[in-house]
PDB file of C-alpha atoms in Angstrom:
ATOM      1  CA  UNK M   1      37.804   8.673 -16.675  1.00  0.00           C
ATOM      2  CA  UNK M   2      34.290  10.098 -16.322  1.00  0.00           C
ATOM      3  CA  UNK M   3      32.336   7.900 -13.926  1.00  0.00           C
ATOM      4  CA  UNK M   4      29.286   8.187 -16.190  1.00  0.00           C
ATOM      5  CA  UNK M   5      31.117   6.941 -19.268  1.00  0.00           C
ATOM      6  CA  UNK M   6      30.117   3.546 -20.534  1.00  0.00           C
ATOM      7  CA  UNK M   7      31.734   1.886 -23.547  1.00  0.00           C
ATOM      8  CA  UNK M   8      28.345   0.306 -24.292  1.00  0.00           C
ATOM      9  CA  UNK M   9      26.915   3.641 -25.354  1.00  0.00           C
ATOM     10  CA  UNK M  10      28.220   6.086 -27.875  1.00  0.00           C
ATOM     11  CA  UNK M  11      27.306   9.729 -28.226  1.00  0.00           C
ATOM     12  CA  UNK M  12      26.507   9.026 -31.867  1.00  0.00           C
ATOM     13  CA  UNK M  13      23.884   6.381 -31.014  1.00  0.00           C
ATOM     14  CA  UNK M  14      20.204   7.277 -31.198  1.00  0.00           C
ATOM     15  CA  UNK M  15      18.551   7.281 -27.802  1.00  0.00           C
ATOM     16  CA  UNK M  16      14.855   6.742 -27.174  1.00  0.00           C
ATOM     17  CA  UNK M  17      12.990   7.978 -24.136  1.00  0.00           C
ATOM     18  CA  UNK M  18       9.331   7.632 -23.215  1.00  0.00           C
ATOM     19  CA  UNK M  19       7.864  10.628 -21.415  1.00  0.00           C
ATOM     20  CA  UNK M  20       4.450  10.259 -19.848  1.00  0.00           C
ATOM     21  CA  UNK M  21       2.197  12.522 -17.804  1.00  0.00           C
ATOM     22  CA  UNK M  22      -0.464  11.379 -15.336  1.00  0.00           C
ATOM     23  CA  UNK M  23      -3.225  14.003 -15.375  1.00  0.00           C
ATOM     24  CA  UNK M  24      -4.663  13.046 -11.989  1.00  0.00           C
ATOM     25  CA  UNK M  25      -5.810  16.604 -11.207  1.00  0.00           C
ATOM     26  CA  UNK M  26      -8.960  16.344  -9.056  1.00  0.00           C
ATOM     27  CA  UNK M  27      -9.477  12.642  -9.859  1.00  0.00           C
ATOM     28  CA  UNK M  28      -6.458  11.665  -7.781  1.00  0.00           C
ATOM     29  CA  UNK M  29      -8.033  13.156  -4.700  1.00  0.00           C
ATOM     30  CA  UNK M  30     -11.399  11.571  -5.440  1.00  0.00           C
ATOM     31  CA  UNK M  31     -10.204   8.022  -5.908  1.00  0.00           C
ATOM     32  CA  UNK M  32      -6.937   7.357  -4.130  1.00  0.00           C
ATOM     33  CA  UNK M  33      -5.623  10.000  -1.834  1.00  0.00           C
ATOM     34  CA  UNK M  34      -8.604  10.763   0.397  1.00  0.00           C
ATOM     35  CA  UNK M  35      -8.813  14.504  -0.277  1.00  0.00           C
ATOM     36  CA  UNK M  36     -12.322  14.552  -1.710  1.00  0.00           C
ATOM     37  CA  UNK M  37     -13.560  16.631   1.237  1.00  0.00           C
ATOM     38  CA  UNK M  38     -10.596  19.031   1.339  1.00  0.00           C
ATOM     39  CA  UNK M  39     -10.976  22.346  -0.481  1.00  0.00           C
ATOM     40  CA  UNK M  40      -7.181  22.708  -0.449  1.00  0.00           C
ATOM     41  CA  UNK M  41      -6.647  19.345  -2.183  1.00  0.00           C
ATOM     42  CA  UNK M  42      -9.415  19.995  -4.691  1.00  0.00           C
ATOM     43  CA  UNK M  43      -7.955  23.437  -5.408  1.00  0.00           C
ATOM     44  CA  UNK M  44      -4.533  21.887  -6.109  1.00  0.00           C
ATOM     45  CA  UNK M  45      -6.232  19.432  -8.444  1.00  0.00           C
ATOM     46  CA  UNK M  46      -8.004  22.228 -10.291  1.00  0.00           C
ATOM     47  CA  UNK M  47      -4.736  24.143 -10.644  1.00  0.00           C
ATOM     48  CA  UNK M  48      -3.067  21.021 -12.060  1.00  0.00           C
ATOM     49  CA  UNK M  49      -5.833  20.522 -14.618  1.00  0.00           C
ATOM     50  CA  UNK M  50      -6.146  24.139 -15.735  1.00  0.00           C
ATOM     51  CA  UNK M  51      -2.641  25.559 -15.344  1.00  0.00           C
ATOM     52  CA  UNK M  52      -0.234  22.645 -14.894  1.00  0.00           C
ATOM     53  CA  UNK M  53      -1.333  20.821 -18.029  1.00  0.00           C
ATOM     54  CA  UNK M  54      -0.887  23.937 -20.149  1.00  0.00           C
ATOM     55  CA  UNK M  55       2.571  24.605 -18.699  1.00  0.00           C
ATOM     56  CA  UNK M  56       3.687  21.052 -19.462  1.00  0.00           C
ATOM     57  CA  UNK M  57       2.171  21.210 -22.932  1.00  0.00           C
ATOM     58  CA  UNK M  58       4.025  24.453 -23.695  1.00  0.00           C
ATOM     59  CA  UNK M  59       7.288  22.950 -22.438  1.00  0.00           C
ATOM     60  CA  UNK M  60       6.975  19.751 -24.470  1.00  0.00           C
ATOM     61  CA  UNK M  61       5.865  21.585 -27.598  1.00  0.00           C
ATOM     62  CA  UNK M  62       8.680  24.146 -27.310  1.00  0.00           C
ATOM     63  CA  UNK M  63      11.177  21.266 -27.278  1.00  0.00           C
ATOM     64  CA  UNK M  64       9.442  19.230 -30.001  1.00  0.00           C
ATOM     65  CA  UNK M  65       8.767  16.348 -27.600  1.00  0.00           C
ATOM     66  CA  UNK M  66       5.738  14.094 -28.155  1.00  0.00           C
ATOM     67  CA  UNK M  67       4.383  12.467 -25.010  1.00  0.00           C
ATOM     68  CA  UNK M  68       1.645  10.194 -23.714  1.00  0.00           C
ATOM     69  CA  UNK M  69      -0.805  11.652 -21.207  1.00  0.00           C
ATOM     70  CA  UNK M  70      -2.494   9.034 -19.006  1.00  0.00           C
ATOM     71  CA  UNK M  71      -5.699  10.796 -18.110  1.00  0.00           C
ATOM     72  CA  UNK M  72      -8.549   9.756 -15.812  1.00  0.00           C
ATOM     73  CA  UNK M  73     -11.993  10.098 -17.375  1.00  0.00           C
ATOM     74  CA  UNK M  74     -12.915  12.665 -14.725  1.00  0.00           C
ATOM     75  CA  UNK M  75      -9.994  14.842 -15.857  1.00  0.00           C
ATOM     76  CA  UNK M  76     -11.054  14.538 -19.495  1.00  0.00           C
ATOM     77  CA  UNK M  77     -14.597  15.643 -18.657  1.00  0.00           C
ATOM     78  CA  UNK M  78     -13.544  18.401 -16.240  1.00  0.00           C
ATOM     79  CA  UNK M  79     -10.659  19.818 -18.273  1.00  0.00           C
ATOM     80  CA  UNK M  80     -11.951  19.076 -21.780  1.00  0.00           C
ATOM     81  CA  UNK M  81     -10.505  22.207 -23.396  1.00  0.00           C
ATOM     82  CA  UNK M  82      -7.057  21.632 -21.942  1.00  0.00           C
ATOM     83  CA  UNK M  83      -7.010  17.971 -22.946  1.00  0.00           C
ATOM     84  CA  UNK M  84      -8.236  18.866 -26.444  1.00  0.00           C
ATOM     85  CA  UNK M  85      -5.222  21.185 -26.786  1.00  0.00           C
ATOM     86  CA  UNK M  86      -2.965  18.282 -25.757  1.00  0.00           C
ATOM     87  CA  UNK M  87      -4.518  16.115 -28.477  1.00  0.00           C
ATOM     88  CA  UNK M  88      -4.421  18.880 -31.079  1.00  0.00           C
ATOM     89  CA  UNK M  89      -0.684  19.251 -30.403  1.00  0.00           C
ATOM     90  CA  UNK M  90      -0.148  15.624 -31.412  1.00  0.00           C
ATOM     91  CA  UNK M  91       0.236  13.987 -28.019  1.00  0.00           C
ATOM     92  CA  UNK M  92      -1.280  10.601 -27.169  1.00  0.00           C
ATOM     93  CA  UNK M  93      -3.999  10.058 -24.549  1.00  0.00           C
ATOM     94  CA  UNK M  94      -3.997   6.814 -22.574  1.00  0.00           C
ATOM     95  CA  UNK M  95      -6.376   5.375 -19.988  1.00  0.00           C
ATOM     96  CA  UNK M  96      -5.895   6.051 -16.266  1.00  0.00           C
ATOM     97  CA  UNK M  97      -9.176   5.068 -14.603  1.00  0.00           C
ATOM     98  CA  UNK M  98     -12.144   7.382 -14.173  1.00  0.00           C
ATOM     99  CA  UNK M  99     -11.542   8.869 -10.725  1.00  0.00           C
ATOM    100  CA  UNK M 100      -8.194   7.232  -9.958  1.00  0.00           C
ATOM    101  CA  UNK M 101      -9.812   4.137  -8.478  1.00  0.00           C
ATOM    102  CA  UNK M 102      -7.716   1.511  -6.738  1.00  0.00           C
ATOM    103  CA  UNK M 103      -8.099  -1.569  -8.979  1.00  0.00           C
ATOM    104  CA  UNK M 104      -7.491  -3.942  -6.087  1.00  0.00           C
ATOM    105  CA  UNK M 105     -10.768  -2.730  -4.564  1.00  0.00           C
ATOM    106  CA  UNK M 106     -12.867  -3.215  -7.724  1.00  0.00           C
ATOM    107  CA  UNK M 107     -14.737  -6.235  -8.978  1.00  0.00           C
ATOM    108  CA  UNK M 108     -14.111  -7.354 -12.558  1.00  0.00           C
ATOM    109  CA  UNK M 109     -17.506  -5.910 -13.495  1.00  0.00           C
ATOM    110  CA  UNK M 110     -16.711  -2.525 -11.939  1.00  0.00           C
ATOM    111  CA  UNK M 111     -13.330  -2.370 -13.628  1.00  0.00           C
ATOM    112  CA  UNK M 112     -14.872  -3.362 -16.967  1.00  0.00           C
ATOM    113  CA  UNK M 113     -17.470  -0.568 -16.727  1.00  0.00           C
ATOM    114  CA  UNK M 114     -14.748   1.960 -15.935  1.00  0.00           C
ATOM    115  CA  UNK M 115     -12.662   0.796 -18.913  1.00  0.00           C
ATOM    116  CA  UNK M 116     -15.648   1.008 -21.270  1.00  0.00           C
ATOM    117  CA  UNK M 117     -16.587   4.498 -20.066  1.00  0.00           C
ATOM    118  CA  UNK M 118     -13.024   5.766 -20.382  1.00  0.00           C
ATOM    119  CA  UNK M 119     -12.460   4.218 -23.790  1.00  0.00           C
ATOM    120  CA  UNK M 120     -15.579   6.050 -24.997  1.00  0.00           C
ATOM    121  CA  UNK M 121     -14.320   9.347 -23.510  1.00  0.00           C
ATOM    122  CA  UNK M 122     -10.894   9.031 -25.136  1.00  0.00           C
ATOM    123  CA  UNK M 123     -12.491   8.095 -28.478  1.00  0.00           C
ATOM    124  CA  UNK M 124     -14.756  11.163 -28.255  1.00  0.00           C
ATOM    125  CA  UNK M 125     -11.769  13.390 -27.404  1.00  0.00           C
ATOM    126  CA  UNK M 126      -9.272  12.015 -29.917  1.00  0.00           C
ATOM    127  CA  UNK M 127     -11.317  10.255 -32.573  1.00  0.00           C
ATOM    128  CA  UNK M 128      -9.218   7.131 -31.946  1.00  0.00           C
ATOM    129  CA  UNK M 129      -9.357   4.128 -29.656  1.00  0.00           C
ATOM    130  CA  UNK M 130      -6.743   4.432 -26.891  1.00  0.00           C
ATOM    131  CA  UNK M 131      -3.812   2.028 -26.932  1.00  0.00           C
ATOM    132  CA  UNK M 132      -2.173   2.596 -23.550  1.00  0.00           C
ATOM    133  CA  UNK M 133      -3.344   2.106 -19.982  1.00  0.00           C
ATOM    134  CA  UNK M 134      -1.437   3.092 -16.876  1.00  0.00           C
ATOM    135  CA  UNK M 135      -2.491   1.021 -13.894  1.00  0.00           C
ATOM    136  CA  UNK M 136      -3.502   3.267 -11.103  1.00  0.00           C
ATOM    137  CA  UNK M 137      -4.672   3.471  -7.563  1.00  0.00           C
ATOM    138  CA  UNK M 138      -1.669   4.955  -5.827  1.00  0.00           C
ATOM    139  CA  UNK M 139      -0.816   1.574  -4.386  1.00  0.00           C
ATOM    140  CA  UNK M 140       1.386  -1.415  -5.109  1.00  0.00           C
ATOM    141  CA  UNK M 141      -1.174  -3.877  -3.742  1.00  0.00           C
ATOM    142  CA  UNK M 142      -1.959  -6.978  -5.780  1.00  0.00           C
ATOM    143  CA  UNK M 143      -5.055  -6.590  -7.941  1.00  0.00           C
ATOM    144  CA  UNK M 144      -7.693  -9.298  -7.702  1.00  0.00           C
TER     145      UNK M 144
END
């Protein structure tokens, strides 16, 4: 018997999968990973925002897959045209901080300001209020 076979699942059953993308690009290096002073890290972030997003978008669209893209506000502002193409292709945009801040190092007031700014950016980009938020920071520390 195939070791992957399970009588609980049938090939005729519908399966649902959630596919998400974190568009950290340059924001990841600014907020969490400490590469804000490294031209190499910033260059990788720029490649991700300009080239990587378009490659993923083409892949998902070619397969008819709709996804959610959790996008820092910095990435929305920096790669506006790319993110607009994501939206125009019918994909969802969710919140992911502004510059990939670690929430455990923010006060409630700081976090609230970041949420408000990012909600406004997503609304401007999509015309809709975002529903999803992917906690961020690159850490599993407890938030305050």
